[in-house]
Short mmCIF file of C-alpha atoms in Angstrom, two decimals:
data_model
loop_
_atom_site.label_atom_id
_atom_site.label_comp_id
_atom_site.label_asym_id
_atom_site.label_seq_id
_atom_site.Cartn_x
_atom_site.Cartn_y
_atom_site.Cartn_z
CA UNK D 295 -102.63 -16.18 32.47
CA UNK D 296 -104.89 -13.23 33.18
CA UNK D 297 -104.57 -10.29 30.84
CA UNK D 298 -103.67 -7.94 33.66
CA UNK D 299 -100.61 -10.08 34.53
CA UNK D 300 -99.00 -9.28 31.19
CA UNK D 301 -98.98 -5.58 31.97
CA UNK D 302 -101.32 -2.66 32.20
CA UNK D 303 -103.98 -2.66 29.52
CA UNK D 304 -104.20 0.45 27.36
CA UNK D 305 -106.92 2.87 28.30
CA UNK D 306 -110.04 3.20 26.22
CA UNK D 307 -109.32 5.62 23.32
CA UNK D 308 -112.63 7.38 23.91
CA UNK D 309 -111.74 7.79 27.56
CA UNK D 310 -108.37 9.24 26.63
CA UNK D 311 -110.07 11.69 24.26
CA UNK D 312 -112.51 12.74 26.97
CA UNK D 313 -109.66 13.29 29.43
CA UNK D 314 -107.62 15.37 26.96
CA UNK D 315 -109.09 18.77 27.96
CA UNK D 316 -108.30 18.08 31.62
CA UNK D 317 -104.74 17.04 30.72
CA UNK D 318 -104.21 20.21 28.69
CA UNK D 319 -105.60 22.36 31.49
CA UNK D 320 -103.32 20.67 34.04
CA UNK D 321 -100.32 21.11 31.72
CA UNK D 322 -101.03 24.83 31.28
CA UNK D 323 -101.63 25.31 34.99
CA UNK D 324 -98.41 23.49 35.93
CA UNK D 325 -96.29 25.50 33.49
CA UNK D 326 -97.48 28.87 34.76
CA UNK D 327 -97.80 32.11 32.75
CA UNK D 328 -94.87 31.27 30.50
CA UNK D 329 -96.51 28.13 29.18
CA UNK D 330 -99.60 30.15 28.32
CA UNK D 331 -97.47 32.50 26.22
CA UNK D 332 -95.83 29.54 24.47
CA UNK D 333 -99.24 27.99 23.85
CA UNK D 334 -100.35 31.24 22.23
CA UNK D 335 -97.26 31.21 20.02
CA UNK D 336 -98.04 27.64 18.98
CA UNK D 337 -101.51 28.66 17.80
CA UNK D 338 -100.06 31.61 15.88
CA UNK D 339 -97.41 29.35 14.32
CA UNK D 340 -99.96 26.86 13.02
CA UNK D 341 -102.12 29.69 11.66
CA UNK D 342 -99.13 31.32 9.92
CA UNK D 343 -98.00 28.05 8.33
CA UNK D 344 -101.45 27.23 6.99
CA UNK D 345 -101.95 30.81 5.73
CA UNK D 346 -98.55 30.83 4.03
CA UNK D 347 -99.18 27.53 2.26
CA UNK D 348 -102.50 28.91 0.99
CA UNK D 349 -100.87 32.15 -0.17
CA UNK D 350 -98.05 30.34 -1.97
CA UNK D 351 -100.55 28.09 -3.69
CA UNK D 352 -102.47 31.16 -4.90
CA UNK D 353 -99.39 32.71 -6.51
CA UNK D 354 -98.39 29.48 -8.22
CA UNK D 355 -95.41 28.53 -6.10
CA UNK D 356 -95.59 24.93 -7.33
CA UNK D 357 -96.69 25.70 -10.88
CA UNK D 358 -94.27 27.15 -13.40
CA UNK D 359 -95.51 25.70 -16.69
CA UNK D 360 -97.31 28.71 -18.18
CA UNK D 361 -94.51 31.18 -17.53
CA UNK D 362 -91.91 28.77 -18.90
CA UNK D 363 -94.01 28.10 -22.01
CA UNK D 364 -94.53 31.83 -22.54
CA UNK D 365 -90.78 32.45 -22.48
CA UNK D 366 -90.28 29.63 -24.98
CA UNK D 367 -92.91 31.14 -27.29
CA UNK D 368 -91.23 34.52 -27.11
CA UNK D 369 -87.86 33.00 -27.93
CA UNK D 370 -89.51 31.41 -30.96
CA UNK D 371 -90.68 34.83 -32.14
CA UNK D 372 -94.34 34.38 -31.16
CA UNK D 373 -94.59 37.38 -28.87
CA UNK D 374 -98.36 37.86 -29.13
CA UNK D 375 -99.00 34.24 -28.12
CA UNK D 376 -96.52 34.55 -25.26
CA UNK D 377 -98.34 37.59 -23.86
CA UNK D 378 -101.73 35.97 -24.24
CA UNK D 379 -100.58 32.89 -22.34
CA UNK D 380 -99.64 34.81 -19.18
CA UNK D 381 -102.14 37.67 -19.42
CA UNK D 382 -104.46 37.89 -16.41
CA UNK D 383 -102.85 35.02 -14.50
CA UNK D 384 -102.30 35.29 -10.72
CA UNK D 385 -99.03 33.35 -10.61
CA UNK D 386 -95.94 35.30 -9.57
CA UNK D 387 -93.86 34.02 -12.48
CA UNK D 388 -96.59 34.79 -15.00
CA UNK D 389 -97.09 38.32 -13.63
CA UNK D 390 -93.40 39.18 -13.91
CA UNK D 391 -93.04 37.62 -17.37
CA UNK D 392 -96.10 39.52 -18.57
CA UNK D 393 -94.69 42.69 -17.05
CA UNK D 394 -91.41 42.16 -18.88
CA UNK D 395 -93.18 41.67 -22.21
CA UNK D 396 -95.28 44.79 -21.66
CA UNK D 397 -92.23 46.81 -20.63
CA UNK D 398 -90.36 45.82 -23.80
CA UNK D 399 -93.19 47.19 -25.89
CA UNK D 400 -93.66 50.46 -24.01
CA UNK D 401 -90.14 51.50 -22.94
CA UNK D 402 -86.57 51.56 -24.24
CA UNK D 403 -84.49 48.59 -23.14
CA UNK D 404 -82.88 50.24 -20.10
CA UNK D 405 -86.20 51.59 -18.84
CA UNK D 406 -87.87 48.25 -19.59
CA UNK D 407 -85.32 46.44 -17.45
CA UNK D 408 -85.87 48.88 -14.58
CA UNK D 409 -89.65 48.49 -14.80
CA UNK D 410 -89.33 44.70 -14.89
CA UNK D 411 -87.02 44.79 -11.88
CA UNK D 412 -89.55 46.92 -10.00
CA UNK D 413 -92.38 44.49 -10.73
CA UNK D 414 -90.24 41.49 -9.80
CA UNK D 415 -89.16 43.02 -6.48
CA UNK D 416 -92.76 43.89 -5.61
CA UNK D 417 -94.07 40.40 -6.36
CA UNK D 418 -91.22 38.59 -4.61
CA UNK D 419 -91.55 40.89 -1.60
CA UNK D 420 -95.23 40.02 -1.34
CA UNK D 421 -94.38 36.32 -1.67
CA UNK D 422 -92.07 36.64 1.33
CA UNK D 423 -94.68 38.25 3.57
CA UNK D 424 -95.35 36.39 6.81
CA UNK D 425 -91.84 34.99 7.14
CA UNK D 426 -90.65 37.57 9.67
CA UNK D 427 -93.23 36.52 12.30
CA UNK D 428 -92.20 32.89 11.87
CA UNK D 429 -88.56 33.86 12.31
CA UNK D 430 -89.45 35.82 15.45
CA UNK D 431 -91.40 32.89 16.92
CA UNK D 432 -88.55 30.48 16.17
CA UNK D 433 -86.22 32.82 18.08
CA UNK D 434 -88.27 33.75 21.13
CA UNK D 435 -90.10 30.47 21.84
CA UNK D 436 -86.99 28.71 23.24
CA UNK D 437 -86.10 31.84 25.19
CA UNK D 438 -89.55 31.91 26.74
CA UNK D 439 -89.18 28.24 27.62
CA UNK D 440 -85.81 28.90 29.23
CA UNK D 441 -87.27 31.82 31.16
CA UNK D 442 -90.07 29.63 32.48
CA UNK D 443 -87.55 26.99 33.54
CA UNK D 444 -85.40 29.51 35.38
CA UNK D 445 -88.42 30.95 37.17
CA UNK D 446 -89.61 27.45 38.08
CA UNK D 447 -86.19 26.49 39.42
CA UNK D 448 -86.10 29.64 41.53
CA UNK D 449 -89.50 28.79 42.98
CA UNK D 450 -88.44 25.18 43.66
CA UNK D 451 -85.30 26.18 45.54
CA UNK D 452 -87.19 28.83 47.48
CA UNK D 453 -89.60 26.13 48.63
CA UNK D 454 -86.64 23.92 49.55
CA UNK D 455 -85.11 26.72 51.61
CA UNK D 456 -88.36 27.39 53.43
CA UNK D 457 -88.76 23.68 54.24
CA UNK D 458 -85.35 23.66 55.94
CA UNK D 459 -84.47 20.34 57.55
CA UNK D 460 -87.88 18.89 56.63
CA UNK D 461 -87.16 19.26 52.89
CA UNK D 462 -88.36 16.37 50.78
CA UNK D 463 -86.12 15.57 47.77
CA UNK D 464 -89.19 14.28 45.91
CA UNK D 465 -90.79 17.70 46.20
CA UNK D 466 -87.67 19.35 44.79
CA UNK D 467 -87.52 16.85 41.91
CA UNK D 468 -91.18 17.49 41.15
CA UNK D 469 -90.60 21.23 41.04
CA UNK D 470 -87.63 20.80 38.72
CA UNK D 471 -89.43 18.63 36.16
CA UNK D 472 -92.39 20.96 36.21
CA UNK D 473 -90.03 23.84 35.48
CA UNK D 474 -88.44 21.91 32.60
CA UNK D 475 -91.83 21.57 30.93
CA UNK D 476 -91.57 25.11 29.63
CA UNK D 477 -88.21 24.44 27.96
CA UNK D 478 -89.64 21.39 26.20
CA UNK D 479 -92.72 23.34 25.14
CA UNK D 480 -90.63 26.21 23.79
CA UNK D 481 -88.52 23.87 21.68
CA UNK D 482 -91.62 22.03 20.50
CA UNK D 483 -92.88 25.33 19.06
CA UNK D 484 -89.54 26.62 17.75
CA UNK D 485 -88.54 23.49 15.81
CA UNK D 486 -91.60 23.39 13.50
CA UNK D 487 -91.45 27.17 13.09
CA UNK D 488 -87.77 26.99 12.04
CA UNK D 489 -88.44 24.10 9.65
CA UNK D 490 -91.39 25.89 8.06
CA UNK D 491 -89.38 29.10 7.76
CA UNK D 492 -86.54 27.32 5.94
CA UNK D 493 -89.01 25.59 3.63
CA UNK D 494 -90.85 28.80 2.75
CA UNK D 495 -87.60 30.69 2.18
CA UNK D 496 -86.47 27.94 -0.18
CA UNK D 497 -89.70 28.22 -2.15
CA UNK D 498 -89.43 32.01 -2.44
CA UNK D 499 -85.77 31.76 -3.49
CA UNK D 500 -86.71 29.20 -6.16
CA UNK D 501 -89.41 31.51 -7.53
CA UNK D 502 -86.97 34.42 -7.57
CA UNK D 503 -84.46 32.30 -9.50
CA UNK D 504 -87.12 31.27 -12.02
CA UNK D 505 -88.17 34.89 -12.50
CA UNK D 506 -84.59 36.05 -13.01
CA UNK D 507 -83.97 33.28 -15.53
CA UNK D 508 -87.16 33.99 -17.47
CA UNK D 509 -86.66 37.75 -17.60
CA UNK D 510 -83.03 37.38 -18.70
CA UNK D 511 -84.07 35.01 -21.49
CA UNK D 512 -86.70 37.50 -22.67
CA UNK D 513 -84.28 40.42 -22.92
CA UNK D 514 -81.57 38.29 -24.53
CA UNK D 515 -84.03 36.89 -27.06
CA UNK D 516 -85.39 40.38 -27.70
CA UNK D 517 -82.01 41.42 -29.06
CA UNK D 518 -82.01 38.53 -31.53
CA UNK D 519 -85.54 39.09 -32.83
CA UNK D 520 -85.88 41.22 -35.97
CA UNK D 521 -87.12 44.72 -35.47
CA UNK D 522 -90.72 45.27 -36.63
CA UNK D 523 -90.86 46.79 -40.10
CA UNK D 524 -91.72 50.48 -40.17
CA UNK D 525 -95.06 51.31 -41.72
CA UNK D 526 -94.61 53.23 -44.97
CA UNK D 527 -96.33 56.64 -45.05
CA UNK D 528 -98.59 57.32 -48.05
CA UNK D 529 -97.09 59.62 -50.62
CA UNK D 530 -98.38 63.15 -50.54
CA UNK D 531 -100.71 64.02 -53.37
CA UNK D 532 -99.19 66.15 -56.00
#
């Protein structure tokens, strides 16, 4: 039996790759202005996701060992070693733990807690940067797709009305599926944006929980540690 009798042979992969730009251009042209806006949002979404992963990696989102070890050293009474372990590190947890250790030395307990809270809020706020745009894209991309579909349906039915008795159902069906392309494109952008947003929020929440746990352990342990002995003043010469 000839190979063509079993069904259509797959196209050459290189030929498919060469035809990809034409397919993309046709898709964008068919979808109209709305599909161009959604395509722009898709590029922004990919850029935001990659940038956010890079930023989270820089602040140690997936590395908590040094901060945890520093807290354990402090609880064991080795405060100098604990500070040295997190000093100069770029990780969010290490920065806040180091800030808490510094605040304990320089301020009374109430002021030290306030200073530590300020540092923690600043670092966690910076860790959450870039999430608002992702949330906005996840919200408006489906709406843009729906808008494109509605506009396409209006155009299809206007063409049907103008055709009158000569209206071709195939033409109407073609206009409808072309209009539905924008809805599919909008959802294709919104779903990854929503998934990435939930993932990033979970990471930031986990870092915030780790910071709160570490800082609380430091201040609780600080109450148990013995106070440093006061340095005796030399006796005045008679």
